[in-house]
Coordinates of C-alpha atoms (C1' of nucleotides) in Angstrom, one line a residue:
Chain G
M1 CA 91.5 95.3 106.6
N2 CA 93.3 92.7 104.6
Y3 CA 94.0 92.4 100.9
D4 CA 90.8 90.4 100.2
Q5 CA 88.6 93.0 101.9
I6 CA 90.2 95.8 99.9
M7 CA 89.8 93.7 96.7
Q8 CA 86.1 93.1 97.4
L9 CA 85.5 96.8 98.1
A10 CA 87.4 97.7 94.9
L11 CA 85.2 95.4 92.8
E12 CA 81.9 96.4 94.5
R13 CA 82.4 100.1 94.7
G14 CA 84.1 100.8 91.4
F15 CA 87.7 101.5 92.5
Y16 CA 89.4 99.0 90.1
F17 CA 88.7 95.8 88.3
P18 CA 90.4 93.5 85.7
S19 CA 90.8 94.8 82.2
C20 CA 89.0 93.0 79.4
E21 CA 87.4 90.7 81.9
I22 CA 84.6 89.6 79.6
Y23 CA 87.1 87.9 77.3
A24 CA 88.9 84.7 77.9
D25 CA 92.2 85.9 76.3
A26 CA 92.5 88.8 78.8
Q27 CA 96.1 88.9 80.0
A28 CA 97.1 89.3 83.6
G29 CA 98.6 92.5 84.9
F30 CA 96.2 94.9 83.3
W31 CA 93.6 96.7 85.4
E32 CA 91.0 99.4 84.9
Y33 CA 90.2 102.2 87.4
G34 CA 86.4 102.6 87.8
P35 CA 84.7 105.9 88.7
S36 CA 85.7 105.9 92.4
G37 CA 89.3 104.9 91.5
V38 CA 89.7 107.6 88.9
S39 CA 88.3 110.2 91.3
L40 CA 90.7 109.1 94.1
K41 CA 93.6 109.0 91.7
N42 CA 93.0 112.4 90.3
K43 CA 93.0 113.9 93.8
F44 CA 96.1 111.9 94.8
V45 CA 97.8 113.3 91.7
E46 CA 96.7 116.9 92.6
L47 CA 98.2 116.4 96.1
W48 CA 101.4 115.2 94.6
R49 CA 101.5 118.2 92.3
R50 CA 100.9 120.6 95.2
E51 CA 103.5 119.0 97.5
F52 CA 106.3 118.5 95.0
V53 CA 105.8 120.4 91.7
R54 CA 104.5 123.6 93.2
R55 CA 106.2 123.4 96.6
D56 CA 109.7 122.8 95.1
R57 CA 109.0 124.9 91.9
M58 CA 109.5 121.9 89.6
M59 CA 108.6 121.7 85.9
E60 CA 106.1 119.1 84.9
I61 CA 106.1 117.4 81.5
D62 CA 104.0 114.8 79.8
G63 CA 106.1 112.6 77.5
S64 CA 105.4 110.0 74.9
Q65 CA 104.8 106.5 76.0
I66 CA 106.4 105.0 72.9
M67 CA 110.1 105.9 72.5
S68 CA 112.7 105.2 69.9
E69 CA 115.1 102.3 70.1
A70 CA 118.1 104.6 70.4
V71 CA 116.7 105.9 73.7
F72 CA 116.9 102.4 75.2
V73 CA 120.3 101.6 73.7
A74 CA 121.6 104.7 75.5
S75 CA 119.7 104.1 78.7
G76 CA 121.0 100.6 78.9
H77 CA 117.5 99.0 79.1
L78 CA 118.0 97.1 75.9
S79 CA 121.0 95.2 77.3
S80 CA 120.4 95.4 81.0
F81 CA 116.7 95.4 81.6
A82 CA 116.6 91.7 80.8
D83 CA 117.3 88.5 82.5
P84 CA 119.5 85.8 81.1
I85 CA 117.4 82.6 80.9
I86 CA 118.0 79.1 79.8
G87 CA 115.4 76.5 78.8
C88 CA 115.6 72.7 79.1
Q89 CA 115.4 71.0 75.8
K90 CA 113.5 68.1 77.3
C91 CA 111.0 69.4 79.8
K92 CA 111.0 73.0 78.7
S93 CA 111.6 74.3 82.2
I94 CA 113.0 77.8 82.3
F95 CA 115.7 79.0 84.7
R96 CA 117.6 82.2 85.3
A97 CA 121.0 81.3 83.9
D98 CA 123.1 83.2 86.4
K99 CA 121.1 81.9 89.4
L100 CA 121.2 78.3 88.4
I101 CA 124.9 78.4 87.7
T102 CA 125.7 79.9 91.1
E103 CA 123.3 77.5 92.8
I104 CA 125.0 74.4 91.3
T105 CA 128.6 75.4 91.0
S106 CA 129.0 78.4 93.2
I107 CA 130.6 80.2 90.3
V108 CA 129.3 83.7 90.0
V109 CA 128.6 84.8 86.5
P110 CA 127.2 88.4 86.6
E111 CA 123.7 88.8 85.3
S112 CA 125.0 91.3 82.7
A113 CA 127.7 88.9 81.3
D114 CA 127.8 88.0 77.7
L115 CA 125.4 85.2 76.8
T116 CA 128.3 83.0 75.6
E117 CA 129.7 83.1 79.1
F118 CA 126.7 81.3 80.4
D119 CA 126.8 78.7 77.7
K120 CA 130.5 78.1 78.3
V121 CA 130.1 77.5 82.0
I122 CA 127.1 75.2 81.5
L123 CA 129.1 73.2 79.0
E124 CA 132.3 73.0 81.0
K125 CA 130.6 72.1 84.3
N126 CA 128.2 69.8 82.6
I127 CA 125.1 71.5 84.1
V128 CA 121.9 69.7 83.3
C129 CA 118.2 70.4 84.1
P130 CA 117.7 69.9 87.9
K131 CA 114.2 68.6 87.2
C132 CA 114.7 66.1 84.4
K133 CA 118.5 65.9 83.8
G134 CA 117.8 67.2 80.3
T135 CA 120.4 69.3 78.4
F136 CA 119.9 73.1 78.0
E137 CA 119.4 75.2 75.0
K138 CA 121.6 78.2 74.5
A139 CA 121.1 81.0 76.9
H140 CA 119.1 84.0 75.7
K141 CA 117.7 87.2 77.2
F142 CA 114.2 87.9 78.2
N143 CA 113.8 91.6 77.9
M144 CA 111.1 93.1 80.1
M145 CA 110.3 95.9 77.6
F146 CA 107.4 95.7 75.2
K147 CA 108.6 96.0 71.6
V148 CA 106.3 97.8 69.2
G149 CA 106.6 98.2 65.4
I150 CA 106.1 101.7 64.0
G151 CA 104.6 102.3 60.6
P152 CA 104.2 99.8 57.7
E153 CA 107.9 98.8 58.0
S154 CA 107.5 98.1 61.7
E155 CA 110.5 100.1 62.7
P156 CA 111.5 99.0 66.2
A157 CA 110.5 101.1 69.2
Y158 CA 109.5 100.4 72.8
L159 CA 106.9 101.2 75.4
R160 CA 108.8 103.0 78.0
P161 CA 109.7 100.9 81.1
E162 CA 110.0 104.0 83.2
T163 CA 108.7 107.5 82.6
C164 CA 111.9 109.3 83.4
Q165 CA 113.6 108.6 80.1
S166 CA 111.6 111.4 78.5
I167 CA 112.8 113.7 81.2
F168 CA 116.4 112.9 80.4
V169 CA 116.0 113.2 76.7
D170 CA 114.1 116.5 77.0
F171 CA 116.5 118.0 79.5
P172 CA 118.6 120.1 77.1
R173 CA 115.6 121.8 75.6
L174 CA 113.8 122.3 78.9
F175 CA 116.8 123.7 80.6
K176 CA 117.4 126.2 77.9
T177 CA 113.8 127.3 77.1
M178 CA 112.4 127.3 80.6
R179 CA 115.3 129.2 82.0
G180 CA 116.5 126.4 84.2
K181 CA 118.8 126.8 87.2
L182 CA 120.4 124.0 89.2
P183 CA 119.2 122.3 91.2
I184 CA 115.9 121.8 89.3
G185 CA 113.3 119.1 89.5
I186 CA 111.5 117.9 86.4
A187 CA 108.4 115.8 87.1
Q188 CA 106.2 113.6 85.1
I189 CA 103.1 111.4 85.7
G190 CA 102.3 108.8 83.2
K191 CA 102.2 105.2 82.3
S192 CA 105.1 102.8 82.1
F193 CA 105.1 99.2 80.8
R194 CA 107.0 96.2 81.9
N195 CA 106.5 92.7 80.6
E196 CA 106.6 91.0 84.1
I197 CA 106.9 87.3 84.0
S198 CA 104.3 86.9 86.6
P199 CA 102.1 89.9 87.5
R200 CA 100.0 89.4 90.6
Q201 CA 98.0 91.1 93.3
S202 CA 96.0 93.5 91.2
L203 CA 97.5 97.0 91.6
L204 CA 100.6 95.8 93.3
R205 CA 102.4 94.3 90.3
L206 CA 101.1 95.4 86.9
R207 CA 102.4 95.2 83.4
E208 CA 101.0 98.7 82.6
F209 CA 101.2 101.0 85.5
Y210 CA 101.3 104.7 86.6
Q211 CA 104.5 106.3 87.8
A212 CA 105.0 109.7 89.3
E213 CA 108.6 110.4 88.7
I214 CA 110.8 113.4 89.7
E215 CA 114.3 113.8 88.4
V216 CA 116.3 116.4 90.3
F217 CA 119.2 117.7 88.3
C218 CA 121.9 119.0 90.5
N219 CA 125.5 120.1 90.6
P220 CA 127.4 117.2 92.2
N221 CA 129.8 119.6 93.9
K222 CA 127.0 121.4 95.7
L223 CA 125.0 118.5 97.2
D224 CA 125.4 120.0 100.7
N225 CA 124.8 123.6 99.6
L226 CA 121.0 123.7 99.8
E227 CA 119.3 126.4 101.8
K228 CA 115.8 125.0 101.6
F229 CA 117.0 121.9 103.5
S230 CA 116.0 123.9 106.6
E231 CA 112.4 123.5 105.7
V232 CA 112.6 119.8 106.4
E233 CA 115.5 119.4 108.8
N234 CA 113.2 118.7 111.7
T235 CA 110.9 116.4 109.8
E236 CA 111.0 112.9 111.2
I237 CA 111.7 109.9 109.0
R238 CA 112.0 106.2 109.8
I239 CA 115.0 104.6 108.4
M240 CA 116.6 101.2 108.5
V241 CA 119.9 101.2 110.3
E242 CA 121.5 97.7 110.6
D243 CA 118.2 95.8 110.6
D244 CA 116.5 98.2 113.0
I245 CA 114.0 100.9 112.1
K246 CA 115.1 104.2 113.7
T247 CA 113.0 107.3 113.9
M248 CA 115.1 110.5 113.5
T249 CA 114.9 113.9 111.9
C250 CA 116.3 114.5 108.5
K251 CA 119.1 116.6 110.1
Q252 CA 120.0 113.8 112.5
A253 CA 120.1 111.2 109.7
L254 CA 122.4 113.6 107.7
D255 CA 124.7 114.3 110.6
A256 CA 124.9 110.6 111.5
G257 CA 126.0 109.9 107.9
I258 CA 123.0 107.7 107.2
L259 CA 121.9 110.0 104.4
P260 CA 124.7 111.0 102.1
N261 CA 124.0 114.7 101.6
K262 CA 121.5 117.6 102.1
L263 CA 119.9 117.2 98.7
V264 CA 119.0 113.6 99.3
A265 CA 117.8 114.4 102.8
Y266 CA 115.7 117.3 101.6
Y267 CA 113.8 115.2 99.1
L268 CA 113.3 112.3 101.5
G269 CA 111.8 114.9 103.9
L270 CA 109.5 116.2 101.2
L271 CA 108.5 112.6 100.4
I272 CA 107.5 111.7 103.9
E273 CA 105.6 115.0 104.4
F274 CA 103.7 114.2 101.2
Y275 CA 102.8 110.6 102.3
Q276 CA 101.6 111.9 105.7
K277 CA 99.1 114.0 103.8
T278 CA 97.8 111.0 101.9
G279 CA 96.5 109.4 105.0
I280 CA 99.0 106.5 104.8
D281 CA 100.2 105.5 108.2
V282 CA 103.8 106.7 108.1
T283 CA 104.5 105.0 111.5
K284 CA 104.4 101.9 109.3
S285 CA 106.9 103.2 106.8
R286 CA 110.7 103.0 106.4
F287 CA 113.4 104.0 104.2
R288 CA 115.7 101.1 103.3
K289 CA 119.1 101.6 101.8
L290 CA 119.6 99.0 99.1
G291 CA 122.7 96.8 98.8
D292 CA 124.7 96.6 95.6
K293 CA 122.9 93.5 94.4
E294 CA 119.4 94.9 94.9
K295 CA 120.0 98.2 93.2
A296 CA 118.9 99.0 89.6
F297 CA 121.7 99.0 87.1
Y298 CA 121.7 102.8 86.9
A299 CA 121.7 103.6 90.6
S300 CA 124.8 104.4 92.6
V301 CA 122.9 105.0 95.9
A302 CA 119.4 103.9 96.4
F303 CA 116.8 104.1 99.2
D304 CA 113.4 102.4 98.9
F305 CA 110.5 103.9 100.6
E306 CA 108.5 101.0 101.9
V307 CA 105.2 100.7 103.8
E308 CA 103.8 97.9 105.8
T309 CA 100.6 96.4 104.4
T310 CA 98.8 93.1 105.0
T311 CA 100.7 91.8 102.1
G312 CA 104.0 92.6 103.8
W313 CA 106.4 95.5 103.2
L314 CA 105.5 97.2 100.0
E315 CA 107.9 99.4 98.0
L316 CA 106.1 102.6 97.1
V317 CA 109.0 104.8 95.9
A318 CA 112.5 104.1 94.7
C319 CA 114.8 107.0 95.5
N320 CA 117.9 106.5 93.3
Y321 CA 121.0 108.6 93.0
R322 CA 121.6 108.0 89.3
S323 CA 124.7 110.3 89.2
D324 CA 125.5 111.3 85.6
Y325 CA 124.7 107.8 84.2
D326 CA 121.8 108.8 82.1
L327 CA 123.0 112.2 80.9
T328 CA 126.4 110.8 79.9
S329 CA 124.8 107.9 78.1
H330 CA 122.4 110.1 76.1
A331 CA 125.1 112.7 75.4
N332 CA 127.4 110.0 74.0
K333 CA 124.7 108.3 71.9
S334 CA 123.0 111.5 70.6
K335 CA 126.0 113.9 70.5
E336 CA 123.6 116.4 72.1
K337 CA 125.3 118.6 74.8
F338 CA 124.0 118.1 78.3
E339 CA 126.4 120.3 80.2
V340 CA 124.8 123.5 81.7
L341 CA 126.2 126.6 83.4
D342 CA 126.0 126.8 87.1
D343 CA 127.5 129.9 88.6
E344 CA 129.4 130.5 85.3
I345 CA 131.0 127.0 85.5
K346 CA 130.1 124.3 83.0
V347 CA 128.8 121.2 84.8
L348 CA 127.2 117.9 83.8
P349 CA 124.4 117.6 86.2
H350 CA 123.9 114.6 88.4
V351 CA 120.4 113.2 88.9
F352 CA 118.6 112.2 92.1
E353 CA 115.1 110.6 91.4
L354 CA 112.0 109.9 93.3
S355 CA 110.2 107.2 91.4
M356 CA 106.8 106.7 92.8
G357 CA 104.4 103.9 92.1
I358 CA 101.0 105.5 92.0
D359 CA 98.9 102.3 91.8
R360 CA 100.6 100.8 94.8
S361 CA 100.2 104.1 96.7
L362 CA 96.5 104.1 96.0
Y363 CA 96.2 100.5 97.2
T364 CA 98.0 101.4 100.4
I365 CA 95.8 104.5 101.0
L366 CA 92.7 102.2 100.7
E367 CA 94.1 99.6 103.0
H368 CA 95.3 102.1 105.6
S369 CA 92.0 104.0 105.5
F370 CA 89.7 100.9 105.7
R371 CA 87.9 100.6 109.0
D372 CA 85.6 97.8 109.9
D373 CA 83.4 99.6 112.4
K374 CA 81.6 96.7 114.0
E375 CA 80.0 98.9 116.7
N376 CA 78.0 100.7 114.1
D377 CA 77.8 97.8 111.7
R378 CA 79.5 99.6 108.9
V379 CA 82.6 99.7 106.7
V380 CA 84.2 103.1 106.6
L381 CA 86.9 104.4 104.3
S382 CA 88.4 107.2 106.4
L383 CA 90.1 108.9 103.5
K384 CA 91.4 112.3 103.9
P385 CA 88.5 114.5 102.8
Y386 CA 90.4 116.1 99.9
L387 CA 91.1 112.6 98.5
A388 CA 87.6 111.3 98.7
P389 CA 86.1 110.1 95.4
I390 CA 82.8 111.7 96.5
H391 CA 83.0 114.9 98.6
V392 CA 79.4 115.0 99.7
G393 CA 76.2 113.0 99.4
I394 CA 73.0 115.0 99.0
L395 CA 70.1 113.0 100.4
S396 CA 66.4 113.6 100.9
L397 CA 65.2 112.1 104.2
V398 CA 62.3 110.7 102.4
K399 CA 61.3 110.9 98.8
K400 CA 57.9 112.5 99.1
D401 CA 56.5 115.8 100.5
G402 CA 58.8 117.7 98.1
L403 CA 62.0 116.7 99.9
A404 CA 63.4 115.0 96.8
E405 CA 62.9 118.1 94.8
K406 CA 64.4 120.3 97.4
A407 CA 67.5 118.0 97.6
E408 CA 67.9 118.3 93.9
E409 CA 67.9 122.1 94.2
V410 CA 70.7 121.8 96.7
F411 CA 72.6 119.4 94.5
F412 CA 72.3 121.6 91.4
K413 CA 73.9 124.5 93.3
I414 CA 77.1 122.6 94.1
R415 CA 77.4 119.9 91.5
T416 CA 80.0 121.5 89.3
K417 CA 82.2 122.6 92.1
Y418 CA 82.4 119.4 94.1
D419 CA 82.1 115.7 93.6
A420 CA 78.5 115.4 94.9
F421 CA 76.2 112.5 94.7
L422 CA 72.4 112.7 94.8
D423 CA 70.4 109.9 96.3
H424 CA 66.8 109.5 97.3
S425 CA 66.1 105.8 97.4
G426 CA 65.9 103.5 100.4
A427 CA 66.4 104.0 104.1
I428 CA 68.5 106.9 105.1
G429 CA 70.9 104.8 107.2
R430 CA 71.6 102.5 104.2
R431 CA 72.4 105.6 102.1
Y432 CA 74.8 106.9 104.8
R433 CA 76.5 103.5 104.9
R434 CA 77.0 103.4 101.1
L435 CA 78.7 106.8 101.3
D436 CA 80.8 105.6 104.2
E437 CA 82.1 102.8 102.0
V438 CA 83.4 105.1 99.3
G439 CA 84.8 107.5 101.9
A440 CA 82.5 110.5 101.4
P441 CA 83.4 112.7 104.3
L442 CA 80.1 114.6 104.3
A443 CA 76.4 113.8 103.9
V444 CA 73.8 116.5 103.6
T445 CA 70.2 115.6 104.4
V446 CA 67.2 117.6 103.4
D447 CA 64.3 117.0 105.9
H448 CA 60.9 118.5 106.7
Q449 CA 62.5 121.4 108.6
T450 CA 64.4 122.3 105.5
L451 CA 61.2 123.3 103.8
Q452 CA 60.4 125.7 106.6
D453 CA 63.7 127.4 107.3
D454 CA 66.2 126.5 104.5
T455 CA 68.5 124.6 106.8
I456 CA 70.0 121.1 106.3
T457 CA 71.9 118.7 108.4
V458 CA 75.5 117.8 107.6
R459 CA 76.6 114.4 108.8
I460 CA 80.3 113.8 109.4
R461 CA 81.5 110.4 108.2
D462 CA 84.0 109.4 110.9
S463 CA 82.0 110.5 114.0
M464 CA 78.5 110.0 112.5
S465 CA 77.6 113.3 114.3
Q466 CA 75.4 115.9 112.7
E467 CA 75.0 119.6 112.7
R468 CA 72.4 121.8 111.2
I469 CA 73.4 124.7 108.9
K470 CA 71.8 127.1 106.5
I471 CA 71.8 126.0 102.8
S472 CA 73.4 129.4 102.1
D473 CA 76.4 128.4 104.2
L474 CA 76.8 125.0 102.6
D475 CA 79.3 126.0 100.0
A476 CA 81.7 127.6 102.5
Y477 CA 81.2 124.6 104.8
I478 CA 82.3 122.2 102.1
V479 CA 85.2 124.3 100.9
K480 CA 86.5 124.3 104.5
A481 CA 86.1 120.6 104.9
I482 CA 87.7 119.3 101.7
T483 CA 90.4 121.8 101.1
Y484 CA 93.9 120.5 100.6
P485 CA 96.3 121.0 103.5
Chain L
rG1 C1' 107.7 79.8 83.8
rC2 C1' 107.4 75.9 87.9
rG3 C1' 104.7 73.6 92.2
rG4 C1' 99.9 73.7 94.9
rA5 C1' 94.8 75.4 95.3
rG6 C1' 90.8 77.6 92.7
rU7 C1' 87.2 80.1 88.7
rU8 C1' 79.1 79.4 89.1
rA9 C1' 74.6 86.9 89.1
rG10 C1' 77.6 93.2 91.2
rU11 C1' 79.7 90.3 95.9
rC12 C1' 80.1 85.7 98.9
rC13 C1' 78.9 80.9 97.7
rA14 C1' 75.7 75.6 97.2
rG15 C1' 75.3 72.1 93.4
rC16 C1' 80.3 68.6 90.8
rC17 C1' 82.0 62.2 93.5
rC18 C1' 76.8 59.8 91.5
rG19 C1' 75.3 63.9 84.1
rG20 C1' 68.7 65.3 83.8
rC21 C1' 64.8 73.0 84.7
rA22 C1' 71.5 76.3 88.4
rC23 C1' 70.3 76.9 95.1
rG24 C1' 70.8 80.5 98.8
rA25 C1' 72.5 85.0 101.1
rC26 C1' 74.0 89.9 100.6
rG27 C1' 73.7 93.9 97.2
rU28 C1' 70.7 96.5 93.2
rC29 C1' 65.9 98.3 91.2
rA30 C1' 60.3 99.4 91.9
rG31 C1' 56.2 99.8 95.3
rC32 C1' 54.2 100.0 100.4
rU33 C1' 55.6 101.2 105.3
rU34 C1' 58.9 103.9 108.7
rC35 C1' 60.9 109.2 108.9
rC36 C1' 68.0 110.4 110.7
rC37 C1' 71.8 105.6 110.8
rA38 C1' 72.2 98.6 106.8
rA39 C1' 64.4 97.5 110.2
rG40 C1' 59.9 95.1 107.8
rC41 C1' 56.6 93.6 103.7
rU42 C1' 55.5 92.8 98.3
rG43 C1' 57.5 92.3 93.6
rA44 C1' 61.4 92.5 89.8
rA45 C1' 65.9 92.5 87.2
rG46 C1' 70.5 90.2 86.9
rG47 C1' 74.0 83.8 84.6
rU48 C1' 78.2 82.7 77.5
rC49 C1' 78.4 78.0 85.2
rG50 C1' 86.4 81.1 83.0
rC51 C1' 87.4 79.8 77.5
rG52 C1' 87.7 76.0 73.6
rG53 C1' 87.2 71.1 72.2
rG54 C1' 85.6 65.9 73.2
rU55 C1' 82.2 61.9 75.3
rU56 C1' 76.7 61.6 75.7
rC57 C1' 69.9 61.6 73.8
rA58 C1' 71.5 65.2 77.6
rA59 C1' 77.5 68.4 80.6
rA60 C1' 78.2 73.5 85.8
rU61 C1' 78.9 68.1 86.6
rC62 C1' 83.0 63.2 83.0
rC63 C1' 87.7 63.7 79.7
rC64 C1' 91.6 66.9 77.1
rG65 C1' 93.8 71.6 76.1
rC66 C1' 94.2 76.8 77.2
rA67 C1' 93.4 81.4 80.0
rC68 C1' 92.9 83.8 84.4
rU69 C1' 93.0 84.3 90.0
rC70 C1' 95.2 83.2 94.8
rC71 C1' 99.6 81.0 97.7
rG72 C1' 104.9 79.7 97.4
rC73 C1' 109.7 80.2 94.0
rA74 C1' 112.0 83.8 90.9
rC75 C1' 111.3 89.1 89.1
rC76 C1' 109.8 94.2 90.3
rA77 C1' 107.6 100.6 91.0

RNA sequence: GCGGAGUUAGUCCAGCCCGGCACGACGUCAGCUUCCCAAGCUGAAGGUCGCGGGUUCAAAUCCCGCACUCCGCACCA
């Protein structure tokens, strides 16, 4: 169960594969989901919707992927979502300006400093290219946003680098028209785009990727006034405390001051309960509080939710307390009013966000579900049944004697309700194994007895055990097996 | 973007030094056989040898450029 095995399974079984792969100019960092991948993703998204949007009575929106320049002037992405870089005139090597200066002179010039600051220090300290001793060109910024030109005049706009900006921009309308009341979560699933310098490892670092983001708007004076916290107070989380991972309940973490308030503790509790249901091994997870240097520019407190995979610790969710950074910025830039009434008092809400990487989560689900069952000479994806790309395979034991036709009858009865897959060809054991590899939890087999008494066998993926049931009971059987928790 | 290693069928790979019809396995499809766990037999399909250029009578093979993948650096959900 390492990265290469998952990659091979993904390619062979239609989970995901490189975009535009038949052309030589295909760029790195773009991947397609195949049929199995889409089916898994849809079910993952549905689970997310159940466990966050419905459970916590959030609103869900679907915003535009291209957003106007003003949005990113206000959000800070135009100035801050960029690295200061310098290039050598001679050998063309490129360096991070701030890192190189600190490395050579120990002078700390903040990443966000004015570009002339970098040029000044480089000139004063006579910094040259560490590779060829060449002199540097002027510092410039490499912005990680994709710029697009709108209309015939190519008016500047950008592909959003995070989905949440639409939520902030839409907040005033949503709060008014949807009868909002603090605290309120607004959620969105969609694509975001970042021009990574070096995308790598398929779904783990993409230039175009799916995020599931939740922005919780709250009254900053009432962060510990949250009745629903009792729902998760005994939920156990694993959290880094001074380089050790400690297991404790949300309440314990709150009481110990490791988590800052009930609101944050509540949503971290929801998060871990969600991931438990995805089949990811949460005993291999941790929340890690980020230091000031690691945090995004908009975050005042940040916890990363990380999971151990064969590629190392992988960040699946960024949990950022963004305070009023975004609403204040957009209010100032747009002149729109973002204050709302909470108990008759006007308040500018603060924001706590759960920013989930969907692609990375799907990869982790695959890796944590992958089982190399040598005893039975098979590869099994032990996915949670409700996430399986195929719910049930419908097989005829052999193709002749009318068994294929009977299997088709069974298939036609259930095909619109479940993800079912009909298969007649080849040895029965081979067909079971193919289903095991895409994680189908059930396999129904039509045999000679079926023709006599309308019963079929149902094979359970994980145990390989079988039981015989009536065709008329199949629907109820499948519902029970694949229903969401 | 840098350093290193790579790229040949759906997958894994041989061939490359030393230029001459692209090898094998797995998988897929069809038929036979078996009739509940990747058996066997017969047959078939599947290739811009990463892309572009050069050298040559002839290039997967030699030369140049580029792209992509993987590992490290840096960046990040």
